Amino acid sequence: LKVVRRDGQICQQCHEPVPDDKVEFDHIIPFSKGGSSTADNIRLLCYDCNRAKSASLDEILSPNPIEHMFELRAAAKKKKK
């Protein structure tokens, strides 16, 4: 219920409203890959978006990790100022 309220019953992938009987919950970091079942790691998705994602980490992993590391460092420096 906490996740449904937080996400406004809107699919967090395609941004379409999801009827009560079609609500699905997605582990952002899949449970099979060590993700927790807490509200911080769960989001509301529709059936189609949840099936398309499966147990993939593509959404959260950067295609260029070195570049991503420099972006994170630059953002951290800005916060300190």
mmCIF file of N, CA, C and O in Angstrom:
data_model
loop_
_atom_site.group_PDB
_atom_site.id
_atom_site.type_symbol
_atom_site.label_atom_id
_atom_site.label_comp_id
_atom_site.label_asym_id
_atom_site.label_seq_id
_atom_site.Cartn_x
_atom_site.Cartn_y
_atom_site.Cartn_z
ATOM 1 N N LEU A 1 0.835 -1.196 0.000
ATOM 2 C CA LEU A 1 0.000 0.000 0.000
ATOM 3 C C LEU A 1 0.880 1.261 0.000
ATOM 4 O O LEU A 1 0.589 2.224 -0.689
ATOM 5 N N LYS A 2 1.982 1.207 0.752
ATOM 6 C CA LYS A 2 2.897 2.348 0.811
ATOM 7 C C LYS A 2 3.456 2.675 -0.581
ATOM 8 O O LYS A 2 3.541 3.835 -0.969
ATOM 9 N N VAL A 3 3.827 1.645 -1.337
ATOM 10 C CA VAL A 3 4.385 1.836 -2.679
ATOM 11 C C VAL A 3 3.315 2.367 -3.633
ATOM 12 O O VAL A 3 3.578 3.277 -4.423
ATOM 13 N N VAL A 4 2.100 1.826 -3.542
ATOM 14 C CA VAL A 4 1.001 2.277 -4.409
ATOM 15 C C VAL A 4 0.724 3.755 -4.156
ATOM 16 O O VAL A 4 0.580 4.539 -5.101
ATOM 17 N N ARG A 5 0.663 4.145 -2.904
ATOM 18 C CA ARG A 5 0.418 5.558 -2.569
ATOM 19 C C ARG A 5 1.566 6.443 -3.032
ATOM 20 O O ARG A 5 1.357 7.501 -3.618
ATOM 21 N N ARG A 6 2.786 6.017 -2.762
ATOM 22 C CA ARG A 6 3.959 6.810 -3.155
ATOM 23 C C ARG A 6 4.014 7.016 -4.666
ATOM 24 O O ARG A 6 4.282 8.111 -5.152
ATOM 25 N N ASP A 7 3.750 5.947 -5.408
ATOM 26 C CA ASP A 7 3.840 6.007 -6.871
ATOM 27 C C ASP A 7 2.554 6.489 -7.536
ATOM 28 O O ASP A 7 2.495 6.616 -8.758
ATOM 29 N N GLY A 8 1.520 6.765 -6.727
ATOM 30 C CA GLY A 8 0.284 7.335 -7.259
ATOM 31 C C GLY A 8 -0.479 6.423 -8.198
ATOM 32 O O GLY A 8 -1.220 6.894 -9.053
ATOM 33 N N GLN A 9 -0.276 5.127 -8.070
ATOM 34 C CA GLN A 9 -0.900 4.113 -8.923
ATOM 35 C C GLN A 9 -0.616 4.375 -10.411
ATOM 36 O O GLN A 9 -1.419 4.123 -11.286
ATOM 37 N N ILE A 10 0.586 4.891 -10.657
ATOM 38 C CA ILE A 10 1.073 5.166 -12.015
ATOM 39 C C ILE A 10 2.275 4.266 -12.254
ATOM 40 O O ILE A 10 3.176 4.173 -11.413
ATOM 41 N N CYS A 11 2.310 3.615 -13.416
ATOM 42 C CA CYS A 11 3.457 2.788 -13.775
ATOM 43 C C CYS A 11 4.689 3.683 -13.829
ATOM 44 O O CYS A 11 4.695 4.719 -14.502
ATOM 45 N N GLN A 12 5.735 3.299 -13.123
ATOM 46 C CA GLN A 12 6.943 4.103 -13.042
ATOM 47 C C GLN A 12 7.845 3.952 -14.258
ATOM 48 O O GLN A 12 8.874 4.619 -14.357
ATOM 49 N N GLN A 13 7.424 3.128 -15.218
ATOM 50 C CA GLN A 13 8.187 2.960 -16.453
ATOM 51 C C GLN A 13 7.511 3.703 -17.611
ATOM 52 O O GLN A 13 8.129 4.541 -18.243
ATOM 53 N N CYS A 14 6.233 3.410 -17.868
ATOM 54 C CA CYS A 14 5.530 4.021 -19.011
ATOM 55 C C CYS A 14 4.662 5.209 -18.597
ATOM 56 O O CYS A 14 4.114 5.891 -19.451
ATOM 57 N N HIS A 15 4.521 5.425 -17.293
ATOM 58 C CA HIS A 15 3.797 6.567 -16.724
ATOM 59 C C HIS A 15 2.303 6.565 -17.035
ATOM 60 O O HIS A 15 1.687 7.627 -17.069
ATOM 61 N N GLU A 16 1.730 5.387 -17.241
ATOM 62 C CA GLU A 16 0.296 5.247 -17.456
ATOM 63 C C GLU A 16 -0.372 4.812 -16.156
ATOM 64 O O GLU A 16 0.229 4.095 -15.362
ATOM 65 N N PRO A 17 -1.645 5.233 -15.933
ATOM 66 C CA PRO A 17 -2.370 4.758 -14.749
ATOM 67 C C PRO A 17 -2.535 3.238 -14.792
ATOM 68 O O PRO A 17 -2.706 2.657 -15.861
ATOM 69 N N VAL A 18 -2.472 2.601 -13.619
ATOM 70 C CA VAL A 18 -2.592 1.143 -13.529
ATOM 71 C C VAL A 18 -3.820 0.810 -12.676
ATOM 72 O O VAL A 18 -3.873 1.196 -11.516
ATOM 73 N N PRO A 19 -4.813 0.109 -13.261
ATOM 74 C CA PRO A 19 -5.996 -0.267 -12.482
ATOM 75 C C PRO A 19 -5.623 -1.208 -11.331
ATOM 76 O O PRO A 19 -4.611 -1.915 -11.386
ATOM 77 N N ASP A 20 -6.458 -1.214 -10.290
ATOM 78 C CA ASP A 20 -6.195 -2.030 -9.102
ATOM 79 C C ASP A 20 -5.840 -3.472 -9.432
ATOM 80 O O ASP A 20 -4.908 -4.027 -8.863
ATOM 81 N N ASP A 21 -6.563 -4.075 -10.353
ATOM 82 C CA ASP A 21 -6.354 -5.496 -10.650
ATOM 83 C C ASP A 21 -5.165 -5.764 -11.572
ATOM 84 O O ASP A 21 -4.866 -6.903 -11.893
ATOM 85 N N LYS A 22 -4.465 -4.702 -11.984
ATOM 86 C CA LYS A 22 -3.302 -4.856 -12.868
ATOM 87 C C LYS A 22 -2.000 -4.377 -12.232
ATOM 88 O O LYS A 22 -0.956 -4.350 -12.871
ATOM 89 N N VAL A 23 -2.060 -3.971 -10.966
ATOM 90 C CA VAL A 23 -0.869 -3.475 -10.269
ATOM 91 C C VAL A 23 0.138 -4.602 -10.084
ATOM 92 O O VAL A 23 -0.204 -5.698 -9.666
ATOM 93 N N GLU A 24 1.383 -4.327 -10.427
ATOM 94 C CA GLU A 24 2.478 -5.266 -10.189
ATOM 95 C C GLU A 24 3.596 -4.510 -9.497
ATOM 96 O O GLU A 24 3.745 -3.302 -9.669
ATOM 97 N N PHE A 25 4.366 -5.233 -8.703
ATOM 98 C CA PHE A 25 5.472 -4.627 -7.977
ATOM 99 C C PHE A 25 6.786 -5.142 -8.523
ATOM 100 O O PHE A 25 6.953 -6.327 -8.749
ATOM 101 N N ASP A 26 7.695 -4.223 -8.747
ATOM 102 C CA ASP A 26 8.992 -4.538 -9.331
ATOM 103 C C ASP A 26 10.091 -4.246 -8.329
ATOM 104 O O ASP A 26 10.105 -3.175 -7.713
ATOM 105 N N HIS A 27 10.982 -5.199 -8.159
ATOM 106 C CA HIS A 27 12.202 -4.950 -7.382
ATOM 107 C C HIS A 27 13.157 -4.204 -8.315
ATOM 108 O O HIS A 27 13.538 -4.733 -9.358
ATOM 109 N N ILE A 28 13.523 -2.987 -7.972
ATOM 110 C CA ILE A 28 14.420 -2.193 -8.808
ATOM 111 C C ILE A 28 15.736 -2.940 -8.984
ATOM 112 O O ILE A 28 16.213 -3.144 -10.095
ATOM 113 N N ILE A 29 16.335 -3.348 -7.870
ATOM 114 C CA ILE A 29 17.444 -4.304 -7.921
ATOM 115 C C ILE A 29 16.777 -5.653 -7.681
ATOM 116 O O ILE A 29 16.216 -5.892 -6.612
ATOM 117 N N PRO A 30 16.762 -6.526 -8.678
ATOM 118 C CA PRO A 30 16.027 -7.784 -8.552
ATOM 119 C C PRO A 30 16.396 -8.576 -7.297
ATOM 120 O O PRO A 30 17.564 -8.610 -6.885
ATOM 121 N N PHE A 31 15.389 -9.192 -6.712
ATOM 122 C CA PHE A 31 15.579 -10.023 -5.531
ATOM 123 C C PHE A 31 16.617 -11.105 -5.831
ATOM 124 O O PHE A 31 17.465 -11.401 -5.001
ATOM 125 N N SER A 32 16.565 -11.644 -7.048
ATOM 126 C CA SER A 32 17.494 -12.703 -7.446
ATOM 127 C C SER A 32 18.945 -12.221 -7.528
ATOM 128 O O SER A 32 19.862 -13.016 -7.574
ATOM 129 N N LYS A 33 19.133 -10.902 -7.535
ATOM 130 C CA LYS A 33 20.481 -10.329 -7.604
ATOM 131 C C LYS A 33 20.841 -9.620 -6.293
ATOM 132 O O LYS A 33 21.721 -8.776 -6.256
ATOM 133 N N GLY A 34 20.092 -9.946 -5.222
ATOM 134 C CA GLY A 34 20.419 -9.416 -3.902
ATOM 135 C C GLY A 34 19.613 -8.218 -3.456
ATOM 136 O O GLY A 34 19.873 -7.669 -2.394
ATOM 137 N N GLY A 35 18.639 -7.791 -4.255
ATOM 138 C CA GLY A 35 17.812 -6.645 -3.881
ATOM 139 C C GLY A 35 16.883 -6.977 -2.730
ATOM 140 O O GLY A 35 16.452 -8.116 -2.575
ATOM 141 N N SER A 36 16.572 -5.967 -1.932
ATOM 142 C CA SER A 36 15.702 -6.168 -0.767
ATOM 143 C C SER A 36 14.231 -6.028 -1.167
ATOM 144 O O SER A 36 13.910 -5.566 -2.255
ATOM 145 N N SER A 37 13.362 -6.425 -0.263
ATOM 146 C CA SER A 37 11.918 -6.288 -0.488
ATOM 147 C C SER A 37 11.356 -5.118 0.307
ATOM 148 O O SER A 37 10.212 -5.129 0.724
ATOM 149 N N THR A 38 12.160 -4.083 0.498
ATOM 150 C CA THR A 38 11.699 -2.889 1.196
ATOM 151 C C THR A 38 11.084 -1.916 0.194
ATOM 152 O O THR A 38 11.355 -1.996 -1.012
ATOM 153 N N ALA A 39 10.293 -0.975 0.690
ATOM 154 C CA ALA A 39 9.632 0.004 -0.179
ATOM 155 C C ALA A 39 10.642 0.814 -0.987
ATOM 156 O O ALA A 39 10.343 1.243 -2.104
ATOM 157 N N ASP A 40 11.845 0.998 -0.456
ATOM 158 C CA ASP A 40 12.875 1.756 -1.177
ATOM 159 C C ASP A 40 13.358 1.046 -2.441
ATOM 160 O O ASP A 40 13.889 1.690 -3.339
ATOM 161 N N ASN A 41 13.190 -0.267 -2.499
ATOM 162 C CA ASN A 41 13.658 -1.037 -3.651
ATOM 163 C C ASN A 41 12.494 -1.573 -4.493
ATOM 164 O O ASN A 41 12.709 -2.366 -5.398
ATOM 165 N N ILE A 42 11.291 -1.146 -4.192
ATOM 166 C CA ILE A 42 10.116 -1.626 -4.936
ATOM 167 C C ILE A 42 9.407 -0.443 -5.562
ATOM 168 O O ILE A 42 9.321 0.635 -4.970
ATOM 169 N N ARG A 43 8.931 -0.644 -6.776
ATOM 170 C CA ARG A 43 8.145 0.381 -7.461
ATOM 171 C C ARG A 43 6.974 -0.276 -8.156
ATOM 172 O O ARG A 43 6.978 -1.481 -8.412
ATOM 173 N N LEU A 44 5.986 0.525 -8.470
ATOM 174 C CA LEU A 44 4.791 0.035 -9.134
ATOM 175 C C LEU A 44 5.015 0.038 -10.647
ATOM 176 O O LEU A 44 5.491 1.031 -11.194
ATOM 177 N N LEU A 45 4.724 -1.081 -11.290
ATOM 178 C CA LEU A 45 4.777 -1.172 -12.750
ATOM 179 C C LEU A 45 3.502 -1.813 -13.259
ATOM 180 O O LEU A 45 2.810 -2.524 -12.529
ATOM 181 N N CYS A 46 3.196 -1.590 -14.526
ATOM 182 C CA CYS A 46 2.101 -2.315 -15.168
ATOM 183 C C CYS A 46 2.633 -3.691 -15.605
ATOM 184 O O CYS A 46 3.844 -3.932 -15.601
ATOM 185 N N TYR A 47 1.732 -4.569 -15.974
ATOM 186 C CA TYR A 47 2.088 -5.928 -16.367
ATOM 187 C C TYR A 47 3.135 -5.931 -17.482
ATOM 188 O O TYR A 47 4.158 -6.608 -17.390
ATOM 189 N N ASP A 48 2.870 -5.171 -18.562
ATOM 190 C CA ASP A 48 3.769 -5.190 -19.722
ATOM 191 C C ASP A 48 5.173 -4.699 -19.378
ATOM 192 O O ASP A 48 6.170 -5.301 -19.780
ATOM 193 N N CYS A 49 5.262 -3.611 -18.624
ATOM 194 C CA CYS A 49 6.582 -3.075 -18.260
ATOM 195 C C CYS A 49 7.332 -4.018 -17.326
ATOM 196 O O CYS A 49 8.541 -4.187 -17.451
ATOM 197 N N ASN A 50 6.600 -4.652 -16.419
ATOM 198 C CA ASN A 50 7.252 -5.578 -15.498
ATOM 199 C C ASN A 50 7.789 -6.798 -16.240
ATOM 200 O O ASN A 50 8.884 -7.277 -15.952
ATOM 201 N N ARG A 51 7.054 -7.300 -17.210
ATOM 202 C CA ARG A 51 7.513 -8.452 -17.990
ATOM 203 C C ARG A 51 8.694 -8.085 -18.879
ATOM 204 O O ARG A 51 9.610 -8.866 -19.075
ATOM 205 N N ALA A 52 8.691 -6.869 -19.406
ATOM 206 C CA ALA A 52 9.789 -6.440 -20.279
ATOM 207 C C ALA A 52 11.087 -6.311 -19.493
ATOM 208 O O ALA A 52 12.161 -6.608 -20.012
ATOM 209 N N LYS A 53 11.005 -5.873 -18.241
ATOM 210 C CA LYS A 53 12.209 -5.697 -17.430
ATOM 211 C C LYS A 53 12.779 -7.024 -16.977
ATOM 212 O O LYS A 53 13.983 -7.218 -17.007
ATOM 213 N N SER A 54 11.954 -7.934 -16.531
ATOM 214 C CA SER A 54 12.380 -9.229 -16.013
ATOM 215 C C SER A 54 13.377 -9.019 -14.878
ATOM 216 O O SER A 54 13.130 -8.221 -13.993
ATOM 217 N N ALA A 55 14.509 -9.702 -14.891
ATOM 218 C CA ALA A 55 15.517 -9.567 -13.829
ATOM 219 C C ALA A 55 16.713 -8.756 -14.310
ATOM 220 O O ALA A 55 17.833 -8.943 -13.868
ATOM 221 N N SER A 56 16.452 -7.817 -15.205
ATOM 222 C CA SER A 56 17.522 -7.024 -15.799
ATOM 223 C C SER A 56 18.000 -5.911 -14.872
ATOM 224 O O SER A 56 17.226 -5.326 -14.125
ATOM 225 N N LEU A 57 19.271 -5.598 -14.959
ATOM 226 C CA LEU A 57 19.854 -4.467 -14.229
ATOM 227 C C LEU A 57 20.206 -3.322 -15.181
ATOM 228 O O LEU A 57 20.791 -2.326 -14.765
ATOM 229 N N ASP A 58 19.851 -3.453 -16.453
ATOM 230 C CA ASP A 58 20.236 -2.466 -17.462
ATOM 231 C C ASP A 58 19.826 -1.045 -17.104
ATOM 232 O O ASP A 58 20.555 -0.096 -17.377
ATOM 233 N N GLU A 59 18.657 -0.894 -16.485
ATOM 234 C CA GLU A 59 18.147 0.422 -16.137
ATOM 235 C C GLU A 59 19.013 1.168 -15.138
ATOM 236 O O GLU A 59 19.090 2.385 -15.160
ATOM 237 N N ILE A 60 19.624 0.442 -14.228
ATOM 238 C CA ILE A 60 20.362 1.106 -13.155
ATOM 239 C C ILE A 60 21.872 1.069 -13.345
ATOM 240 O O ILE A 60 22.584 1.761 -12.635
ATOM 241 N N LEU A 61 22.352 0.290 -14.294
ATOM 242 C CA LEU A 61 23.783 0.231 -14.548
ATOM 243 C C LEU A 61 24.143 1.158 -15.697
ATOM 244 O O LEU A 61 23.504 1.165 -16.731
ATOM 245 N N SER A 62 25.160 1.934 -15.509
ATOM 246 C CA SER A 62 25.608 2.859 -16.539
ATOM 247 C C SER A 62 26.289 2.097 -17.673
ATOM 248 O O SER A 62 27.094 1.199 -17.420
ATOM 249 N N PRO A 63 26.016 2.484 -18.932
ATOM 250 C CA PRO A 63 26.705 1.831 -20.044
ATOM 251 C C PRO A 63 28.192 2.195 -20.074
ATOM 252 O O PRO A 63 28.990 1.495 -20.658
ATOM 253 N N ASN A 64 28.552 3.306 -19.427
ATOM 254 C CA ASN A 64 29.943 3.727 -19.373
ATOM 255 C C ASN A 64 30.293 4.018 -17.913
ATOM 256 O O ASN A 64 30.206 5.158 -17.451
ATOM 257 N N PRO A 65 30.693 3.004 -17.141
ATOM 258 C CA PRO A 65 30.910 3.179 -15.706
ATOM 259 C C PRO A 65 31.998 4.190 -15.344
ATOM 260 O O PRO A 65 31.882 4.869 -14.338
ATOM 261 N N ILE A 66 33.039 4.325 -16.146
ATOM 262 C CA ILE A 66 34.111 5.288 -15.847
ATOM 263 C C ILE A 66 33.567 6.717 -15.927
ATOM 264 O O ILE A 66 33.768 7.534 -15.030
ATOM 265 N N GLU A 67 32.835 6.999 -16.994
ATOM 266 C CA GLU A 67 32.227 8.320 -17.157
ATOM 267 C C GLU A 67 31.244 8.596 -16.013
ATOM 268 O O GLU A 67 31.212 9.692 -15.459
ATOM 269 N N HIS A 68 30.479 7.597 -15.652
ATOM 270 C CA HIS A 68 29.509 7.736 -14.567
ATOM 271 C C HIS A 68 30.216 8.061 -13.251
ATOM 272 O O HIS A 68 29.749 8.901 -12.469
ATOM 273 N N MET A 69 31.338 7.431 -12.992
ATOM 274 C CA MET A 69 32.102 7.682 -11.772
ATOM 275 C C MET A 69 32.535 9.156 -11.705
ATOM 276 O O MET A 69 32.410 9.802 -10.667
ATOM 277 N N PHE A 70 32.996 9.709 -12.831
ATOM 278 C CA PHE A 70 33.410 11.111 -12.848
ATOM 279 C C PHE A 70 32.214 12.037 -12.647
ATOM 280 O O PHE A 70 32.330 13.071 -11.984
ATOM 281 N N GLU A 71 31.059 11.684 -13.203
ATOM 282 C CA GLU A 71 29.847 12.479 -12.997
ATOM 283 C C GLU A 71 29.448 12.490 -11.522
ATOM 284 O O GLU A 71 29.070 13.536 -10.981
ATOM 285 N N LEU A 72 29.540 11.336 -10.870
ATOM 286 C CA LEU A 72 29.201 11.255 -9.445
ATOM 287 C C LEU A 72 30.161 12.095 -8.607
ATOM 288 O O LEU A 72 29.752 12.787 -7.674
ATOM 289 N N ARG A 73 31.446 12.040 -8.926
ATOM 290 C CA ARG A 73 32.440 12.840 -8.196
ATOM 291 C C ARG A 73 32.195 14.334 -8.379
ATOM 292 O O ARG A 73 32.282 15.108 -7.435
ATOM 293 N N ALA A 74 31.875 14.748 -9.606
ATOM 294 C CA ALA A 74 31.603 16.159 -9.872
ATOM 295 C C ALA A 74 30.367 16.615 -9.105
ATOM 296 O O ALA A 74 30.347 17.701 -8.533
ATOM 297 N N ALA A 75 29.341 15.781 -9.061
ATOM 298 C CA ALA A 75 28.116 16.124 -8.325
ATOM 299 C C ALA A 75 28.396 16.230 -6.830
ATOM 300 O O ALA A 75 27.879 17.125 -6.156
ATOM 301 N N ALA A 76 29.241 15.361 -6.310
ATOM 302 C CA ALA A 76 29.588 15.403 -4.884
ATOM 303 C C ALA A 76 30.359 16.683 -4.549
ATOM 304 O O ALA A 76 30.136 17.289 -3.507
ATOM 305 N N LYS A 77 31.240 17.100 -5.442
ATOM 306 C CA LYS A 77 31.998 18.345 -5.221
ATOM 307 C C LYS A 77 31.065 19.553 -5.203
ATOM 308 O O LYS A 77 31.248 20.473 -4.411
ATOM 309 N N LYS A 78 30.071 19.578 -6.079
ATOM 310 C CA LYS A 78 29.118 20.684 -6.125
ATOM 311 C C LYS A 78 28.320 20.770 -4.822
ATOM 312 O O LYS A 78 28.025 21.842 -4.336
ATOM 313 N N LYS A 79 27.972 19.609 -4.261
ATOM 314 C CA LYS A 79 27.209 19.586 -3.013
ATOM 315 C C LYS A 79 28.012 20.178 -1.860
ATOM 316 O O LYS A 79 27.461 20.794 -0.975
ATOM 317 N N LYS A 80 29.317 19.962 -1.862
ATOM 318 C CA LYS A 80 30.182 20.449 -0.783
ATOM 319 C C LYS A 80 30.317 21.967 -0.801
ATOM 320 O O LYS A 80 30.589 22.575 0.210
ATOM 321 N N LYS A 81 30.146 22.579 -1.964
ATOM 322 C CA LYS A 81 30.329 24.044 -2.098
ATOM 323 C C LYS A 81 29.191 24.801 -1.529
ATOM 324 O O LYS A 81 28.245 24.728 -1.136
#
